[in-house]
XYZ file of C-alpha atoms in Angstrom:
560
model
C 0.002 0.179 0.178
C 2.697 2.315 0.630
C 4.030 1.655 -2.223
C 1.239 2.532 -4.127
C 0.981 6.223 -2.268
C 4.303 6.715 -3.509
C 3.723 6.336 -6.719
C 0.923 8.527 -6.384
C 2.945 11.528 -4.680
C 4.459 13.019 -8.441
C 0.757 13.751 -9.418
C -0.207 14.926 -5.753
C 2.893 17.346 -6.323
C 1.744 18.497 -10.075
C -1.674 19.049 -9.598
C -0.095 22.149 -7.927
C 1.563 23.838 -10.817
C -2.010 24.665 -12.514
C -3.568 25.013 -9.450
C -1.321 27.716 -8.329
C -2.452 29.677 -11.173
C -6.364 29.820 -9.728
C -6.152 33.067 -7.383
C -5.219 35.368 -9.963
C -8.021 33.686 -12.104
C -10.478 34.506 -9.644
C -9.553 37.898 -8.525
C -9.448 39.269 -12.146
C -12.735 37.999 -12.456
C -14.362 39.557 -9.274
C -12.631 42.462 -9.835
C -14.325 42.811 -13.525
C -17.444 42.368 -12.568
C -20.641 44.923 -12.437
C -20.594 44.422 -8.110
C -16.151 45.628 -8.445
C -14.929 47.396 -11.036
C -17.409 46.733 -13.510
C -14.374 46.265 -16.366
C -15.787 43.759 -18.669
C -11.890 43.140 -20.291
C -10.742 42.270 -16.956
C -13.696 39.856 -16.095
C -13.245 38.331 -19.672
C -9.021 37.840 -18.893
C -9.848 35.780 -15.422
C -13.035 33.814 -17.368
C -10.352 32.847 -19.700
C -8.126 31.216 -17.534
C -11.369 29.732 -16.447
C -12.020 28.111 -19.928
C -8.889 26.964 -20.169
C -8.323 24.803 -16.965
C -7.634 22.123 -19.702
C -5.163 23.428 -21.119
C -3.103 24.720 -18.567
C -3.655 21.217 -16.370
C -2.257 19.628 -19.569
C 0.907 21.968 -19.647
C 1.175 21.955 -15.800
C 0.733 18.505 -14.887
C 3.390 17.189 -17.798
C 5.757 19.457 -16.367
C 5.614 18.855 -13.286
C 6.240 14.622 -13.945
C 8.978 15.531 -16.269
C 12.625 15.063 -14.870
C 14.089 18.622 -15.031
C 11.044 20.099 -14.986
C 11.334 20.930 -18.764
C 9.325 23.009 -20.977
C 9.953 20.358 -23.370
C 7.291 18.173 -21.438
C 4.508 21.327 -21.314
C 4.320 21.462 -25.416
C 3.947 17.496 -25.175
C 1.288 18.066 -22.988
C -0.881 20.778 -24.894
C -0.273 19.608 -28.157
C -1.825 15.465 -26.542
C -4.120 17.926 -25.392
C -5.331 19.585 -28.536
C -5.350 16.680 -30.201
C -7.296 14.996 -28.140
C -10.208 17.355 -27.355
C -10.584 18.537 -30.850
C -10.808 14.993 -33.070
C -13.251 14.297 -29.877
C -15.347 17.035 -31.141
C -15.226 15.546 -34.383
C -16.009 12.076 -33.074
C -19.160 13.185 -31.033
C -22.601 11.835 -31.958
C -24.894 14.189 -32.688
C -28.338 14.359 -30.857
C -31.315 14.478 -33.532
C -32.284 18.179 -32.317
C -28.992 19.115 -32.962
C -28.217 17.007 -35.860
C -30.437 19.387 -38.224
C -28.739 22.875 -37.307
C -26.202 25.143 -38.675
C -22.325 24.191 -38.894
C -22.519 27.074 -36.167
C -24.405 25.935 -33.818
C -23.203 22.033 -34.146
C -19.864 23.139 -33.336
C -20.869 25.009 -30.659
C -22.519 22.405 -29.013
C -19.692 20.015 -29.606
C -17.344 22.734 -28.394
C -19.821 22.496 -24.739
C -19.912 19.064 -24.381
C -16.310 18.178 -24.606
C -15.379 21.251 -22.237
C -17.570 18.894 -19.470
C -14.405 16.778 -19.526
C -11.713 19.703 -20.139
C -10.001 19.194 -16.945
C -9.577 15.430 -16.946
C -8.906 15.555 -20.497
C -5.886 18.106 -19.181
C -4.782 16.174 -16.270
C -4.416 13.175 -18.456
C -2.808 14.555 -21.499
C -0.336 16.074 -18.852
C 0.145 12.604 -17.184
C 1.115 11.076 -20.692
C 3.255 13.548 -21.895
C 4.863 13.669 -18.527
C 5.946 10.040 -18.922
C 6.942 10.189 -22.738
C 9.125 12.686 -21.912
C 10.783 10.574 -18.765
C 11.048 7.624 -21.824
C 11.515 9.676 -24.728
C 13.750 12.738 -24.106
C 17.067 11.136 -24.655
C 15.616 8.830 -27.708
C 18.690 8.869 -30.665
C 17.697 8.124 -34.256
C 19.233 7.433 -37.638
C 21.100 10.385 -38.969
C 18.676 11.395 -41.639
C 16.226 11.894 -38.498
C 18.674 12.776 -36.090
C 16.839 16.474 -36.026
C 13.710 14.625 -34.766
C 15.533 12.868 -31.440
C 15.798 13.776 -28.282
C 13.147 16.425 -26.601
C 12.004 16.917 -30.371
C 10.435 13.477 -30.392
C 8.405 13.831 -27.080
C 5.873 16.358 -28.589
C 5.641 13.953 -31.768
C 5.108 11.361 -30.053
C 2.610 13.282 -27.862
C 0.256 13.554 -30.671
C 0.372 10.241 -31.550
C -0.449 9.474 -28.081
C -3.573 12.459 -28.173
C -5.277 10.941 -31.316
C -5.762 7.680 -29.019
C -6.763 9.617 -26.466
C -9.398 11.239 -29.275
C -10.698 7.931 -29.612
C -11.577 7.565 -26.427
C -12.799 10.689 -25.471
C -15.189 10.357 -28.593
C -16.721 7.328 -28.816
C -16.600 7.008 -24.941
C -17.855 10.486 -24.170
C -21.654 9.119 -23.056
C -20.056 6.581 -20.731
C -17.801 9.382 -19.326
C -20.620 11.822 -19.458
C -22.940 9.206 -18.061
C -20.112 8.304 -14.693
C -19.755 11.648 -14.032
C -23.600 12.793 -13.822
C -23.954 9.201 -11.436
C -21.190 10.220 -9.430
C -22.713 14.076 -9.420
C -25.845 12.565 -8.311
C -24.244 10.447 -5.506
C -23.261 12.719 -4.264
C -25.870 15.093 -4.265
C -28.102 11.942 -3.049
C -25.778 11.489 -0.001
C -26.195 15.018 1.529
C -24.770 15.245 4.222
C -23.076 12.446 4.656
C -21.365 12.830 1.160
C -20.061 16.396 2.161
C -19.282 15.010 5.995
C -16.917 12.213 3.972
C -15.602 14.848 2.262
C -14.468 16.713 4.739
C -12.936 14.159 6.858
C -11.254 12.256 4.070
C -9.959 15.920 2.520
C -7.946 16.229 6.198
C -6.947 12.929 6.337
C -5.448 12.426 2.788
C -2.788 15.672 3.439
C -0.254 13.240 5.319
C 0.249 11.762 1.598
C -0.278 14.969 0.148
C -3.354 13.080 -2.179
C -6.227 15.333 -0.866
C -5.179 17.207 -4.295
C -6.715 14.246 -6.716
C -9.824 14.082 -4.023
C -9.927 18.197 -4.452
C -9.959 18.096 -8.350
C -12.884 15.883 -8.573
C -14.820 17.990 -6.548
C -14.244 21.002 -7.811
C -13.634 20.717 -11.498
C -15.734 17.686 -12.512
C -19.079 17.582 -10.220
C -22.131 19.284 -11.278
C -22.825 20.871 -14.572
C -24.272 24.923 -14.378
C -24.129 26.386 -18.468
C -21.022 24.282 -19.294
C -19.173 25.094 -16.295
C -18.093 21.628 -14.269
C -16.864 21.065 -10.612
C -17.632 23.182 -7.364
C -15.353 25.792 -8.016
C -15.911 26.826 -11.733
C -19.806 26.938 -11.084
C -19.380 28.878 -7.789
C -17.796 31.547 -10.504
C -20.111 30.838 -13.290
C -22.829 31.945 -10.177
C -24.067 28.854 -9.932
C -26.423 29.540 -6.109
C -26.089 25.746 -5.600
C -22.376 25.721 -6.026
C -19.636 26.326 -2.685
C -21.074 23.164 -1.091
C -17.568 21.543 -1.446
C -15.824 25.010 -0.530
C -18.197 26.121 2.688
C -17.166 24.214 5.273
C -13.330 24.952 5.247
C -14.264 28.899 6.135
C -14.891 28.191 9.759
C -11.855 25.591 10.374
C -9.218 27.662 8.758
C -10.108 31.590 9.913
C -11.084 30.116 13.193
C -10.898 27.120 14.139
C -7.445 26.410 13.201
C -5.902 30.256 15.182
C -7.990 28.890 17.920
C -6.525 25.706 18.659
C -3.102 27.565 18.328
C -4.227 29.956 21.180
C -4.864 26.599 23.037
C -1.252 25.477 21.970
C 0.007 28.409 23.241
C -2.415 28.658 26.567
C -0.987 25.378 27.369
C 2.529 25.046 26.963
C 5.198 25.283 29.796
C 5.162 28.556 30.762
C 9.027 29.051 30.562
C 8.227 27.869 26.714
C 5.451 30.333 25.759
C 8.083 32.683 24.645
C 9.882 30.267 22.550
C 6.969 28.623 20.843
C 4.444 32.037 20.998
C 6.026 33.556 17.807
C 5.563 30.596 15.702
C 2.161 29.625 16.518
C 0.753 33.571 16.097
C 2.966 33.321 12.474
C 0.627 30.137 11.838
C -2.354 31.300 13.028
C -2.409 34.355 10.620
C -1.244 32.945 7.616
C -3.902 30.554 8.031
C -6.521 32.927 8.933
C -5.501 35.871 6.404
C -4.983 32.895 3.037
C -6.246 29.527 4.213
C -3.206 27.763 4.084
C -2.823 25.873 7.004
C 0.089 22.705 7.009
C 1.945 24.788 9.005
C -0.260 24.503 11.596
C -1.472 20.775 10.918
C 2.054 19.295 11.096
C 2.552 20.676 14.637
C 0.655 18.473 15.870
C -0.229 15.964 13.553
C 2.578 13.359 14.205
C 2.725 14.836 18.193
C -0.555 14.163 19.173
C -2.312 12.158 16.482
C -5.516 12.507 18.490
C -6.015 16.328 17.568
C -5.754 15.606 14.424
C -8.362 13.077 14.194
C -10.410 15.223 16.364
C -9.447 18.192 13.508
C -10.701 16.279 10.738
C -13.992 14.889 12.003
C -14.979 18.555 12.863
C -13.764 19.479 9.352
C -16.437 17.052 8.552
C -19.076 18.739 10.595
C -18.588 21.721 9.586
C -19.117 20.950 5.715
C -22.291 19.568 7.093
C -23.462 22.810 8.909
C -22.670 25.076 6.666
C -24.540 23.304 3.978
C -27.796 23.241 6.524
C -27.466 26.798 6.906
C -28.169 27.008 3.170
C -24.328 28.852 3.495
C -22.660 29.211 -0.584
C -19.316 30.060 -0.106
C -16.061 29.485 -2.250
C -12.443 30.856 -2.988
C -10.186 30.645 -5.901
C -7.175 30.040 -3.240
C -8.462 28.674 -0.055
C -10.616 29.490 2.439
C -8.839 32.499 4.125
C -9.838 35.912 5.066
C -8.566 37.361 1.162
C -11.161 35.033 -0.600
C -13.965 35.321 1.644
C -13.964 39.171 1.189
C -13.127 39.374 -2.571
C -15.859 36.595 -3.166
C -17.727 37.975 -0.939
C -20.452 39.277 -3.577
C -20.926 36.046 -5.533
C -21.523 34.008 -1.650
C -25.091 32.928 -0.549
C -25.617 33.917 3.066
C -21.773 34.887 3.515
C -22.304 36.912 6.938
C -23.230 33.231 8.502
C -19.828 32.747 8.354
C -19.532 34.823 11.569
C -21.723 33.084 14.566
C -20.609 29.631 12.865
C -16.980 30.791 13.101
C -16.912 32.035 16.369
C -18.707 28.927 17.892
C -15.935 26.483 15.853
C -13.380 29.244 17.505
C -14.681 28.102 20.829
C -15.141 24.293 20.208
C -11.109 24.610 19.062
C -10.137 26.084 21.772
C -11.815 23.854 24.365
C -11.528 20.539 22.174
C -7.724 20.940 22.064
C -6.510 22.285 25.241
C -8.474 19.631 27.658
C -7.343 16.794 24.854
C -3.723 18.604 26.018
C -3.902 18.597 29.422
C -6.166 15.091 29.352
C -3.627 13.498 27.711
C -0.357 15.388 28.563
C 0.113 15.540 24.313
C 3.508 17.050 23.387
C 1.949 19.788 21.081
C 4.705 22.926 20.638
C 5.464 24.024 24.564
C 5.313 20.724 26.019
C 8.046 18.483 24.212
C 10.422 16.891 26.954
C 13.659 18.818 27.359
C 15.670 15.919 25.570
C 13.804 16.332 22.630
C 14.776 19.900 22.636
C 18.394 19.936 23.798
C 18.634 17.063 21.198
C 18.674 19.745 18.189
C 22.466 19.353 16.886
C 23.918 22.884 15.926
C 24.056 23.062 12.118
C 26.631 25.042 10.156
C 27.700 28.370 9.048
C 26.285 28.477 5.279
C 23.422 29.536 3.426
C 19.946 28.471 4.270
C 19.923 25.975 1.047
C 23.083 24.539 2.025
C 22.102 23.746 5.645
C 18.931 22.097 4.944
C 21.370 19.650 1.795
C 23.670 18.824 4.917
C 20.383 18.379 7.424
C 19.194 15.709 4.883
C 22.393 13.755 4.666
C 24.321 16.096 2.205
C 24.153 16.407 -2.017
C 24.755 12.952 -2.179
C 21.809 11.707 -0.487
C 19.434 14.150 -2.536
C 18.171 11.989 -5.573
C 15.398 14.680 -6.166
C 14.073 17.818 -4.980
C 10.784 19.522 -5.625
C 8.177 21.225 -3.689
C 4.566 21.859 -3.185
C 2.188 24.990 -1.553
C 4.322 23.910 1.641
C 5.897 20.878 1.774
C 9.164 19.792 0.480
C 9.130 16.592 -1.345
C 12.108 14.457 -1.668
C 14.011 11.493 -3.010
C 17.043 10.344 -0.833
C 19.231 7.260 -1.219
C 18.709 6.633 2.799
C 16.211 8.042 4.099
C 18.009 7.239 7.668
C 20.843 9.503 7.140
C 18.937 12.754 7.274
C 19.264 14.993 11.315
C 15.658 15.272 12.081
C 16.418 17.754 14.745
C 18.693 19.578 12.843
C 15.547 20.312 9.931
C 13.454 21.388 13.202
C 16.150 23.815 14.024
C 15.779 24.934 10.335
C 11.906 25.347 10.607
C 10.571 22.023 9.510
C 7.055 21.609 10.962
C 6.577 18.250 10.060
C 8.472 15.547 8.819
C 6.064 13.019 6.963
C 7.821 9.119 5.126
C 5.466 8.082 2.605
C 7.496 5.024 1.981
C 10.651 3.679 0.108
C 13.226 6.363 -0.620
C 10.330 9.179 -0.267
C 10.289 11.696 2.639
C 8.544 15.458 2.667
C 9.567 18.253 4.969
C 6.699 20.721 5.584
C 7.705 24.218 6.317
C 4.781 26.338 5.291
C 4.634 28.697 2.083
C 8.411 28.852 1.931
C 8.800 25.507 1.090
C 9.306 26.433 -3.139
C 12.175 29.035 -2.135
C 13.785 26.604 0.212
C 13.573 24.078 -2.803
C 15.565 26.414 -5.155
C 17.889 27.357 -2.674
C 18.027 23.525 -1.997
C 19.148 22.653 -5.674
C 21.587 25.479 -6.113
C 23.370 23.945 -2.904
C 23.246 20.464 -3.912
C 24.624 21.610 -7.064
C 27.256 24.498 -6.728
C 30.281 24.989 -5.619
C 29.838 24.111 -1.625
C 28.814 20.352 -2.231
C 31.358 19.942 -4.553
C 29.363 19.728 -7.447
C 32.132 21.696 -10.332
C 34.554 19.566 -8.159
C 33.497 16.430 -8.906
C 32.364 16.456 -12.117
C 36.186 17.794 -13.285
C 37.601 15.291 -11.101
C 35.274 12.462 -12.914
C 35.903 13.885 -16.433
C 39.313 14.779 -16.672
C 40.652 11.392 -16.330
C 38.917 10.761 -19.433
C 40.201 12.979 -21.706
C 37.385 16.258 -22.396
C 36.799 17.322 -25.545
C 33.596 19.577 -25.302
C 31.884 21.112 -22.419
C 28.353 22.868 -23.327
C 25.147 22.914 -21.454
C 21.431 22.766 -23.037
C 18.268 22.621 -21.311
C 19.217 22.164 -17.552
C 22.227 19.748 -18.181
C 26.037 19.518 -18.412
C 27.208 18.291 -21.631
C 30.863 17.066 -21.249
C 32.078 14.977 -24.468
C 35.562 12.748 -23.840
C 37.788 10.465 -25.275
C 37.622 7.608 -23.378
C 34.157 7.042 -21.691
C 35.984 3.770 -19.758
C 37.797 6.231 -18.047
C 35.453 8.016 -16.242
C 35.348 7.934 -12.511
C 31.325 7.287 -11.647
C 31.786 7.349 -8.289
C 32.117 11.431 -8.597
C 29.680 11.669 -10.966
C 26.901 9.636 -8.614
C 27.408 12.916 -6.359
C 25.555 14.966 -8.739
C 22.026 14.779 -6.443
C 20.153 14.652 -10.213
C 21.768 11.548 -11.709
C 23.778 11.738 -14.496
C 23.528 9.290 -18.210
C 26.187 8.363 -20.595
C 25.018 8.543 -24.159
C 28.089 7.077 -26.589
C 30.964 10.227 -25.434
C 28.992 12.281 -24.191
C 28.325 12.790 -20.357
C 24.725 14.490 -19.534
C 24.898 15.676 -16.291
C 21.546 16.636 -15.018
C 22.193 19.944 -12.930
C 18.838 22.445 -13.778
C 18.024 25.880 -13.431
C 22.066 26.447 -12.514
C 23.504 24.371 -15.341
C 25.504 27.267 -17.093
C 26.425 28.679 -14.039
C 28.452 25.095 -13.296
C 30.043 24.970 -16.481
C 31.487 28.080 -16.327
C 33.025 26.682 -12.716
C 34.283 23.860 -15.538
C 36.169 25.676 -18.142
C 38.813 28.891 -17.969
C 36.997 31.947 -20.082
C 40.101 31.376 -22.751
C 39.048 27.905 -23.176
C 35.348 27.832 -23.925
C 34.179 27.289 -27.511
C 32.092 29.456 -29.069
C 28.645 28.222 -28.556
C 28.955 26.755 -25.863
C 25.052 26.324 -25.810
C 23.561 23.512 -27.553
C 20.497 24.608 -29.332
């Protein structure tokens, strides 16, 4: 089971890239509407993003799954999506009442029907494109076809994959539509039970990061309102029934979890309150204003699992309560104050959030306080003194280098990625990490999904830290350039160049390469003929410049 979860981890991470554009879409759409600034072209700009979410998912998911996050994968995703959706339109069977209409009306009907599956089609296209990139990015073809080899081959083969998608979506559309309708009707008929289970599972799956997959079904697939599908899209399209899968998060994120922080602060040991007060205030404000809750949840998710179970149940109950009161709220990013104020004009009975939220704050405060004292839970400020003293000192250096060191060094890092609030890492040895050092650096939690995967919860700075780690892991401080030079010099260097995040070194005798030094590169390397390709990332040219003297740089050092 853990292996299966580990395989799904990259998909959960990849989904966050296209989802990250939703705040600007919601902001533009709302500001341009008549009850705000009443500027139609701004509203149209925001609606354009919502109307093309499938295309964004195709590109974003492909990049998120591809090695090196290379742009060729995004192009392949777009090609697969366009071929699949446009081909499917031509294969759709017209109903009798449409078949006799004009070509323009028929085209409009086809476009509207296919748009119902735009997001799942985009996600599938992105998955296929990412896998194709990882499989064919280094493919070699005969000399007369060499121009189409390597990464150029990926969009081509993605086009053929898109044809298969067109057949599946075109001929299978009635079954896809029936399946989505059945799922939607089941959710509606399930009523409070369905909402409760969604809220509970949404929080419980947080540990693995797979809650993003659950959210995509609810927010972008369920229901249909004038061609807009999914709770989130229907809300911004003006559907008065939309918002059931978003409203229940607002009492929890704006009131409940900040109250939980207050409970943890009040129940911390007196001598430690000052030390934990700043952290708790920071994460409470983050949850209240933006709806980003993972920094709070990972403060107690492992130290006090009972509190996390209570939190999951209360989230499910909040979904039921808000729906029973007829409250319909929506968000472009998450259930924080910013989204509440921005989308107030689209909401139904939004003022009811205030009494419900205050009540939820009191419930969270009372429940957390009682559990912490009754079961002597080790929430922040109540950890054993030995655990506090065990934190190892961190050597001087950049933040990225400090994290690399705490994670076992650059040689222990196979891949470095990040989603909204956590580092998503693949390590050679997960036991080589220094957990106390990571906590000193600001880690709110450490998740071991299984295998070589490791997640470090940091909060909104996760993506920035991941970038700093990549630079540190491939830079001089970890011996990146030095180890490459030591590895390739015995083989006789003919030429060094950079291309697409890689350093490519052409050598005279590949058998004399020192592979142990190449293995120190965190993103890996491959030998193709007499060329050693070392995956570096965005800093490839910087590292290349360290390898060669200015006077010896070859013309056209960057391959095109």
